[in-house]
Amino acid sequence: MTRPATARWSLLLFVLPALAIYVMFAVAPLVSSVVMSFFNADRTLGSVFVGFENYIYLFTEPVVSARFWNALVNNIKYFAIHVLVEVPIGLLMAALLTSGALRRSEGVYRTILFIPATLSVVIVGFIWRLIINPLWGVVGFPLLGNQMTALPTISLMGVWQYVGIPMIFLYSALLAVPNDLVEASRLDGASPWRTFWDIKFPLIVPQFGLIVILTFIWTFNGFDLVFALNGSAPGPNYSTDILGTYFYRTFFGSSGQVADLDLGATVATVIFTIMLLVTALYFWLVQRRLRAHTV
Amino acid sequence: MRRISIGVTTGALVLGVSLAAMTSAVMAQSVTLTLGSWRTEDLAVWQDQVLPAFEATHPDINVEFAPINTNEYNAAIQSQIEGGTGPDLITCRPFDVNNEWIGRGYFSELDGLAGMANFTDTAKAAWTFEGHTYCVPVAAVLAGFYYNVDIFNELGLTPPTTTAEFIAVLQAIQDSGKYTPLAMGSADSWQLAYNGLYSVGPAYWKGEEGRLGLIDGTKKLTDPEFVEAFKAFAAWRPFLPPGQEALAYPDMTQLFTLGRAAILPDGSWNIKQVTSTGLNVGVFGPPAVEAGGQRYLQEMPDMAIGINAASPNQEAARTFLDWVAGPEFQQIYVNTAPGFFAMSNQAVTYDNALAQNFADLKTGASLTPRLALDRLSAGTPPLDDEIWRLLQLMMTTDTTAEQATQELQAGLESWYGPQKGN
Amino acid sequence: MTSLAGYKPKPVADDRRWTAERVLVHVILLGFVVLALGPIFVVIINSLKTTPAIFGGPFSLPTAETFSLDGYVRVFTRGNFIANYSNSLIVTVSAVVLTVLLSTLAAYALVEYRLTALVPILTGLFLIGVMLPIRLGTIPIIKIMVAWGIMDTLLALILVYTAMSIPLAVTLMMTYFRTVPTELKEAARMDGANEWQTFLIALPLVRPGLAAVATVTMLPIWNDLWFPLILAPGKANQTVTLGVQQFVGQFLNDYPALLAALTLGAMPLVLLFTVFSRQFISGLSQGYSK
């Protein structure tokens, strides 16, 4: 074992470069934005400390708060569709890839199925807009123009793009399942279906949980796809507005709306707090239990 | 082996960083002004025509046109200026958004600029704040109706002059079964307002009379003239293409330029795109309410240029703006960017026939800017955004003109002083 | 144990016959392949057609009459693709290399010296970073870049992307370092190796992890639109994604050129990924197998 003094010094030397860049260019700017949420910019007085006034405004002003709750609910749906569609399909792909039925083609499938994840949203938005366009595309129904279907449609575009990510996480987890267990189950006469659910899946539950919570973080940080398709006041009737676009519109304004930096910082702090609470709760309640269960 | 790979890694890194540093060193020339704009479409106009003309007479000043996509323009400019940087010259949005920027101290004041004498107060109004002007007006845009002349000839139609004629024309095209009457979709809600309601509406609310009435609180959106205007716009709905709920602005242009739709309600700024396929295109203005009635036309102060208060090149920037305010610039700009109209009080001729047609529509028409951008959108909820949203609802759901105007009025009353307690 | 053990599962059955089960697996996967590649294919075929042909039949292949390379020609004459590619490469490669380098050092230390009281705090700090919406810090970031005099340079982008990627990279790399046997490091120290040398001995064992981290870091950096727009908008510093986006704005109705620009913008990362993909998978599986 290294001596404590050496350990402390080495720790500092090794961690410092990463920590310095991370703190300087990510943590510090974010903290100063959070601080901003407790101030109000005033044309004559400069910034004035206002305590929780911005937060009170956010949750009591009728239009502002109604749009916030709308965006939060939409974001929950956006997350739910990803979890209910993207993760299961990713799992199915991973299960097929590791089913033992493939030989050389395994690598080819794996690479191809991941390709959409490497595309930028500019392309993804453009492709799908064209494909589902009622005039030139394959779908006659105005999917993006209907309040009921617009959000699920955009979510499914996101699923199309990112399904490779849960696939690859779960795939690599399945690869690590010891072969002798699988073989034993097979010799017992279990079907591949039973083998998967009885032997393999229980072993990858922690990774499955991890990809669910990462999907939560990614969808609650979501912005690009909605913005690329529907701009910063995503319609129809804000039915595709999620927290990311709500924040953007508040912080930077839109062509018809004046920007409000302090309120924007407030919105972002609230979003971050929600994510932190849910993630912490998850790790505290679920992930810990899952690990304890499987170890 | 291990050492080699680390050496290679570090080498690549150093190379990357030093290349990055070199690129920035090249940029650090004496007086190069950057001009921020949301008109990505105009890159060639500025690069090949406007700026060379300026640089020919001002060899010591270089101007670089640096457009940002419309969607991200406000956000990018705000972030950069709040951070203490940004382009030397900023293209100014009209009215409320720009007033907010002026209030935050983004611009240098231009009161003493000689070229400002070329503009009337009306022309400067969209960029004047508390009595001072901060941007040199560049161009105004008009909105009207492009029509496919060949289709009109084939069906024996003439451009309508009254609301009744307009609907009759749309019906005739519909009945022919060959073409979509109106190339319009509801996915981009801004253009329902800018190219739709704000075009046909002024005939009902009597242009400036109605607009200023809303601003000073003597009129309400629930007044009959506004409700009628919303109804006149809603009457378009049966004539839109199938699936219009999900059609975006580029789809509309495409539908029209491919010759599949007869009429495109659009702004003058789209002249180039609309004529790009060599289509035989004409233009007519918004119809009057009834025969012999007053015609109205939307003339929107659209674009102006101001100086970033944080720019180190104030003198050069003023020199450039003085040139922009003069006749040479106006003449070049309006003719290389057809569809943008000079705002100065000096005579300008338009080479582009369609642009000239648009300009001719002004004769005899009463001009008015977009309804809700001046003062009425400086609070929450902003009236302009709300109009976009409710027009979209009217075109895609069963929301009526009465419901829409009621909701708009309630939103406006919730924050706008002169409308409170009416 | 080598990094490839447990990577390639041995086929459960040795028979090479096309059983119904194998056919079914192929059929389902081929279905997914069509879904994944179909839309991309649509973009590519349409980029090779004339505008009327695109809208006349968006899903038909180019024929002799409709085939046209005009889109590509316009992209190369009006766009700035060569410069944009090199900017994107410089930014992406530098940021990825920096991220991998710094995160590896940090992750090693956080695993190795875990008795120090600081470690849980630091680990937590990095973990929180995984969910930070960095866009929120835009204005303070600009202020820093202005103060440092590196506004509108690629360096500004490299620094922000590195800061943005470090949290996930450190968190992932820690899982890899946990798999390095303690005996190996202790043996090295017995032989008189100092801490740096011990680190170098552990490094080869986490090599797959380096590839995994490089891949996950690369995707969002290459495809980011926001920071190039804000921190390096100058023409000389434009990245591919920003260039494509500007092109979309400039040629709003020139679909062949747009589709050509989109195709060209996507190509490099697809190629890079294909190359990295093998390493990436073995990296990920190594990380989870312990």
PDB file of C-alpha atoms in Angstrom, chain B residues 196-369:
ATOM      1  CA  GLY B 196     -51.595  35.822 -43.522  1.00  0.00           C
ATOM      2  CA  LEU B 197     -53.414  37.790 -40.852  1.00  0.00           C
ATOM      3  CA  TYR B 198     -51.140  40.855 -40.947  1.00  0.00           C
ATOM      4  CA  SER B 199     -51.682  40.966 -44.702  1.00  0.00           C
ATOM      5  CA  VAL B 200     -55.481  40.663 -44.949  1.00  0.00           C
ATOM      6  CA  GLY B 201     -56.294  41.989 -41.474  1.00  0.00           C
ATOM      7  CA  PRO B 202     -55.421  45.694 -41.823  1.00  0.00           C
ATOM      8  CA  ALA B 203     -58.286  46.162 -44.306  1.00  0.00           C
ATOM      9  CA  TYR B 204     -60.623  45.344 -41.417  1.00  0.00           C
ATOM     10  CA  TRP B 205     -58.929  47.088 -38.492  1.00  0.00           C
ATOM     11  CA  LYS B 206     -58.041  50.010 -40.791  1.00  0.00           C
ATOM     12  CA  GLY B 207     -54.283  49.692 -40.576  1.00  0.00           C
ATOM     13  CA  GLU B 208     -52.677  52.228 -38.305  1.00  0.00           C
ATOM     14  CA  GLU B 209     -55.980  53.219 -36.764  1.00  0.00           C
ATOM     15  CA  GLY B 210     -56.465  49.754 -35.310  1.00  0.00           C
ATOM     16  CA  ARG B 211     -52.832  49.129 -34.482  1.00  0.00           C
ATOM     17  CA  LEU B 212     -52.332  52.399 -32.633  1.00  0.00           C
ATOM     18  CA  GLY B 213     -55.704  51.943 -30.969  1.00  0.00           C
ATOM     19  CA  LEU B 214     -54.455  48.718 -29.411  1.00  0.00           C
ATOM     20  CA  ILE B 215     -51.272  50.431 -28.303  1.00  0.00           C
ATOM     21  CA  ASP B 216     -53.015  53.333 -26.587  1.00  0.00           C
ATOM     22  CA  GLY B 217     -55.750  51.109 -25.182  1.00  0.00           C
ATOM     23  CA  THR B 218     -58.722  52.606 -27.019  1.00  0.00           C
ATOM     24  CA  LYS B 219     -59.331  49.426 -29.001  1.00  0.00           C
ATOM     25  CA  LYS B 220     -59.524  45.801 -27.992  1.00  0.00           C
ATOM     26  CA  LEU B 221     -58.796  42.635 -29.923  1.00  0.00           C
ATOM     27  CA  THR B 222     -62.355  41.560 -29.193  1.00  0.00           C
ATOM     28  CA  ASP B 223     -63.716  44.577 -31.096  1.00  0.00           C
ATOM     29  CA  PRO B 224     -65.687  43.576 -34.220  1.00  0.00           C
ATOM     30  CA  GLU B 225     -63.059  44.859 -36.684  1.00  0.00           C
ATOM     31  CA  PHE B 226     -60.418  42.527 -35.242  1.00  0.00           C
ATOM     32  CA  VAL B 227     -62.765  39.552 -34.990  1.00  0.00           C
ATOM     33  CA  GLU B 228     -63.752  40.134 -38.639  1.00  0.00           C
ATOM     34  CA  ALA B 229     -60.077  40.214 -39.622  1.00  0.00           C
ATOM     35  CA  PHE B 230     -59.430  36.894 -37.904  1.00  0.00           C
ATOM     36  CA  LYS B 231     -62.491  35.470 -39.665  1.00  0.00           C
ATOM     37  CA  ALA B 232     -61.267  36.698 -43.048  1.00  0.00           C
ATOM     38  CA  PHE B 233     -58.043  34.818 -42.447  1.00  0.00           C
ATOM     39  CA  ALA B 234     -59.827  31.683 -41.222  1.00  0.00           C
ATOM     40  CA  ALA B 235     -61.778  31.675 -44.509  1.00  0.00           C
ATOM     41  CA  TRP B 236     -58.579  30.492 -46.239  1.00  0.00           C
ATOM     42  CA  ARG B 237     -58.614  27.163 -44.500  1.00  0.00           C
ATOM     43  CA  PRO B 238     -60.648  25.143 -47.053  1.00  0.00           C
ATOM     44  CA  PHE B 239     -58.215  26.184 -49.789  1.00  0.00           C
ATOM     45  CA  LEU B 240     -55.009  24.920 -48.209  1.00  0.00           C
ATOM     46  CA  PRO B 241     -53.219  21.785 -49.447  1.00  0.00           C
ATOM     47  CA  PRO B 242     -53.935  18.408 -47.808  1.00  0.00           C
ATOM     48  CA  GLY B 243     -51.785  17.819 -44.742  1.00  0.00           C
ATOM     49  CA  GLN B 244     -51.254  21.572 -44.410  1.00  0.00           C
ATOM     50  CA  GLU B 245     -51.087  21.179 -40.621  1.00  0.00           C
ATOM     51  CA  ALA B 246     -47.590  19.777 -40.974  1.00  0.00           C
ATOM     52  CA  LEU B 247     -46.310  21.781 -43.940  1.00  0.00           C
ATOM     53  CA  ALA B 248     -43.485  24.166 -43.220  1.00  0.00           C
ATOM     54  CA  TYR B 249     -42.414  27.351 -44.952  1.00  0.00           C
ATOM     55  CA  PRO B 250     -39.955  25.701 -47.379  1.00  0.00           C
ATOM     56  CA  ASP B 251     -42.666  23.202 -48.382  1.00  0.00           C
ATOM     57  CA  MET B 252     -44.963  26.067 -49.320  1.00  0.00           C
ATOM     58  CA  THR B 253     -42.361  27.726 -51.512  1.00  0.00           C
ATOM     59  CA  GLN B 254     -41.567  24.382 -53.109  1.00  0.00           C
ATOM     60  CA  LEU B 255     -45.232  23.619 -53.798  1.00  0.00           C
ATOM     61  CA  PHE B 256     -45.600  26.973 -55.535  1.00  0.00           C
ATOM     62  CA  THR B 257     -42.365  26.915 -57.517  1.00  0.00           C
ATOM     63  CA  LEU B 258     -43.098  23.383 -58.749  1.00  0.00           C
ATOM     64  CA  GLY B 259     -46.284  24.827 -60.273  1.00  0.00           C
ATOM     65  CA  ARG B 260     -48.640  22.779 -58.133  1.00  0.00           C
ATOM     66  CA  ALA B 261     -50.253  25.696 -56.307  1.00  0.00           C
ATOM     67  CA  ALA B 262     -51.672  28.887 -57.779  1.00  0.00           C
ATOM     68  CA  ILE B 263     -51.190  31.452 -55.031  1.00  0.00           C
ATOM     69  CA  LEU B 264     -48.490  31.870 -52.389  1.00  0.00           C
ATOM     70  CA  PRO B 265     -49.148  34.337 -49.559  1.00  0.00           C
ATOM     71  CA  ASP B 266     -45.640  35.468 -48.754  1.00  0.00           C
ATOM     72  CA  GLY B 267     -43.298  38.344 -48.107  1.00  0.00           C
ATOM     73  CA  SER B 268     -41.332  40.303 -50.658  1.00  0.00           C
ATOM     74  CA  TRP B 269     -38.131  38.871 -49.151  1.00  0.00           C
ATOM     75  CA  ASN B 270     -38.830  35.569 -50.866  1.00  0.00           C
ATOM     76  CA  ILE B 271     -38.771  36.965 -54.446  1.00  0.00           C
ATOM     77  CA  LYS B 272     -35.506  35.242 -55.353  1.00  0.00           C
ATOM     78  CA  GLN B 273     -36.595  31.803 -54.172  1.00  0.00           C
ATOM     79  CA  VAL B 274     -40.040  32.108 -55.709  1.00  0.00           C
ATOM     80  CA  THR B 275     -38.652  32.932 -59.147  1.00  0.00           C
ATOM     81  CA  SER B 276     -35.659  30.577 -58.975  1.00  0.00           C
ATOM     82  CA  THR B 277     -37.265  27.954 -61.223  1.00  0.00           C
ATOM     83  CA  GLY B 278     -38.157  30.464 -63.947  1.00  0.00           C
ATOM     84  CA  LEU B 279     -41.857  30.347 -63.145  1.00  0.00           C
ATOM     85  CA  ASN B 280     -44.020  33.136 -64.599  1.00  0.00           C
ATOM     86  CA  VAL B 281     -44.896  34.908 -61.354  1.00  0.00           C
ATOM     87  CA  GLY B 282     -47.052  37.952 -60.684  1.00  0.00           C
ATOM     88  CA  VAL B 283     -48.008  39.630 -57.464  1.00  0.00           C
ATOM     89  CA  PHE B 284     -51.172  41.206 -56.074  1.00  0.00           C
ATOM     90  CA  GLY B 285     -51.842  43.046 -52.849  1.00  0.00           C
ATOM     91  CA  PRO B 286     -54.267  42.260 -50.032  1.00  0.00           C
ATOM     92  CA  PRO B 287     -57.850  42.781 -51.219  1.00  0.00           C
ATOM     93  CA  ALA B 288     -60.022  45.621 -49.971  1.00  0.00           C
ATOM     94  CA  VAL B 289     -63.059  44.706 -47.876  1.00  0.00           C
ATOM     95  CA  GLU B 290     -65.433  45.783 -50.646  1.00  0.00           C
ATOM     96  CA  ALA B 291     -65.260  47.289 -54.119  1.00  0.00           C
ATOM     97  CA  GLY B 292     -63.796  50.787 -54.089  1.00  0.00           C
ATOM     98  CA  GLY B 293     -62.722  50.441 -50.470  1.00  0.00           C
ATOM     99  CA  GLN B 294     -59.377  51.540 -49.095  1.00  0.00           C
ATOM    100  CA  ARG B 295     -56.498  49.129 -49.819  1.00  0.00           C
ATOM    101  CA  TYR B 296     -53.949  48.409 -47.106  1.00  0.00           C
ATOM    102  CA  LEU B 297     -50.464  46.964 -47.403  1.00  0.00           C
ATOM    103  CA  GLN B 298     -48.128  45.593 -44.771  1.00  0.00           C
ATOM    104  CA  GLU B 299     -44.866  47.485 -44.896  1.00  0.00           C
ATOM    105  CA  MET B 300     -42.568  46.250 -42.194  1.00  0.00           C
ATOM    106  CA  PRO B 301     -39.361  47.953 -41.167  1.00  0.00           C
ATOM    107  CA  ASP B 302     -37.311  44.783 -41.192  1.00  0.00           C
ATOM    108  CA  MET B 303     -33.665  45.408 -41.003  1.00  0.00           C
ATOM    109  CA  ALA B 304     -31.276  48.042 -39.727  1.00  0.00           C
ATOM    110  CA  ILE B 305     -27.650  48.025 -38.672  1.00  0.00           C
ATOM    111  CA  GLY B 306     -26.217  49.325 -35.414  1.00  0.00           C
ATOM    112  CA  ILE B 307     -22.781  49.432 -33.812  1.00  0.00           C
ATOM    113  CA  ASN B 308     -21.864  47.067 -31.001  1.00  0.00           C
ATOM    114  CA  ALA B 309     -21.024  49.321 -28.043  1.00  0.00           C
ATOM    115  CA  ALA B 310     -18.209  46.933 -27.124  1.00  0.00           C
ATOM    116  CA  SER B 311     -16.566  47.077 -30.547  1.00  0.00           C
ATOM    117  CA  PRO B 312     -13.031  48.509 -30.545  1.00  0.00           C
ATOM    118  CA  ASN B 313     -13.572  49.862 -34.074  1.00  0.00           C
ATOM    119  CA  GLN B 314     -16.195  52.550 -33.451  1.00  0.00           C
ATOM    120  CA  GLU B 315     -14.777  55.035 -35.975  1.00  0.00           C
ATOM    121  CA  ALA B 316     -14.577  52.564 -38.847  1.00  0.00           C
ATOM    122  CA  ALA B 317     -18.034  51.278 -37.981  1.00  0.00           C
ATOM    123  CA  ARG B 318     -19.496  54.794 -38.158  1.00  0.00           C
ATOM    124  CA  THR B 319     -17.815  55.328 -41.524  1.00  0.00           C
ATOM    125  CA  PHE B 320     -19.433  52.142 -42.775  1.00  0.00           C
ATOM    126  CA  LEU B 321     -22.878  53.079 -41.459  1.00  0.00           C
ATOM    127  CA  ASP B 322     -22.632  56.518 -43.018  1.00  0.00           C
ATOM    128  CA  TRP B 323     -22.139  54.737 -46.329  1.00  0.00           C
ATOM    129  CA  VAL B 324     -25.022  52.375 -45.607  1.00  0.00           C
ATOM    130  CA  ALA B 325     -27.265  55.403 -45.036  1.00  0.00           C
ATOM    131  CA  GLY B 326     -26.305  56.863 -48.420  1.00  0.00           C
ATOM    132  CA  PRO B 327     -27.722  56.354 -51.922  1.00  0.00           C
ATOM    133  CA  GLU B 328     -24.962  54.078 -53.255  1.00  0.00           C
ATOM    134  CA  PHE B 329     -25.646  51.351 -50.719  1.00  0.00           C
ATOM    135  CA  GLN B 330     -29.411  51.617 -50.970  1.00  0.00           C
ATOM    136  CA  GLN B 331     -29.291  51.315 -54.746  1.00  0.00           C
ATOM    137  CA  ILE B 332     -26.980  48.291 -54.711  1.00  0.00           C
ATOM    138  CA  TYR B 333     -28.697  46.526 -51.840  1.00  0.00           C
ATOM    139  CA  VAL B 334     -32.283  46.708 -53.015  1.00  0.00           C
ATOM    140  CA  ASN B 335     -31.262  45.498 -56.442  1.00  0.00           C
ATOM    141  CA  THR B 336     -29.045  42.618 -55.379  1.00  0.00           C
ATOM    142  CA  ALA B 337     -31.498  41.562 -52.691  1.00  0.00           C
ATOM    143  CA  PRO B 338     -34.794  42.082 -54.560  1.00  0.00           C
ATOM    144  CA  GLY B 339     -37.751  42.205 -52.240  1.00  0.00           C
ATOM    145  CA  PHE B 340     -36.053  44.490 -49.766  1.00  0.00           C
ATOM    146  CA  PHE B 341     -37.128  48.077 -50.125  1.00  0.00           C
ATOM    147  CA  ALA B 342     -35.195  51.214 -49.321  1.00  0.00           C
ATOM    148  CA  MET B 343     -36.391  53.217 -46.347  1.00  0.00           C
ATOM    149  CA  SER B 344     -34.525  56.441 -47.030  1.00  0.00           C
ATOM    150  CA  ASN B 345     -36.212  59.468 -48.571  1.00  0.00           C
ATOM    151  CA  GLN B 346     -33.939  59.333 -51.628  1.00  0.00           C
ATOM    152  CA  ALA B 347     -35.208  57.982 -54.916  1.00  0.00           C
ATOM    153  CA  VAL B 348     -34.279  54.376 -55.642  1.00  0.00           C
ATOM    154  CA  THR B 349     -35.084  52.356 -58.757  1.00  0.00           C
ATOM    155  CA  TYR B 350     -35.770  48.639 -58.776  1.00  0.00           C
ATOM    156  CA  ASP B 351     -34.368  46.498 -61.611  1.00  0.00           C
ATOM    157  CA  ASN B 352     -36.250  43.390 -60.658  1.00  0.00           C
ATOM    158  CA  ALA B 353     -39.674  43.474 -62.289  1.00  0.00           C
ATOM    159  CA  LEU B 354     -41.388  41.624 -59.466  1.00  0.00           C
ATOM    160  CA  ALA B 355     -39.790  43.926 -56.893  1.00  0.00           C
ATOM    161  CA  GLN B 356     -41.051  46.874 -58.904  1.00  0.00           C
ATOM    162  CA  ASN B 357     -44.526  45.276 -58.965  1.00  0.00           C
ATOM    163  CA  PHE B 358     -44.379  44.961 -55.216  1.00  0.00           C
ATOM    164  CA  ALA B 359     -43.262  48.573 -54.879  1.00  0.00           C
ATOM    165  CA  ASP B 360     -46.136  49.647 -57.144  1.00  0.00           C
ATOM    166  CA  LEU B 361     -48.617  48.059 -54.733  1.00  0.00           C
ATOM    167  CA  LYS B 362     -47.743  50.841 -52.302  1.00  0.00           C
ATOM    168  CA  THR B 363     -49.351  53.411 -54.593  1.00  0.00           C
ATOM    169  CA  GLY B 364     -52.776  54.224 -53.273  1.00  0.00           C
ATOM    170  CA  ALA B 365     -52.485  51.778 -50.399  1.00  0.00           C
ATOM    171  CA  SER B 366     -52.401  52.723 -46.758  1.00  0.00           C
ATOM    172  CA  LEU B 367     -49.218  51.294 -45.215  1.00  0.00           C
ATOM    173  CA  THR B 368     -48.994  49.635 -41.824  1.00  0.00           C
ATOM    174  CA  PRO B 369     -46.375  47.514 -40.038  1.00  0.00           C
TER     175      PRO B 369
END
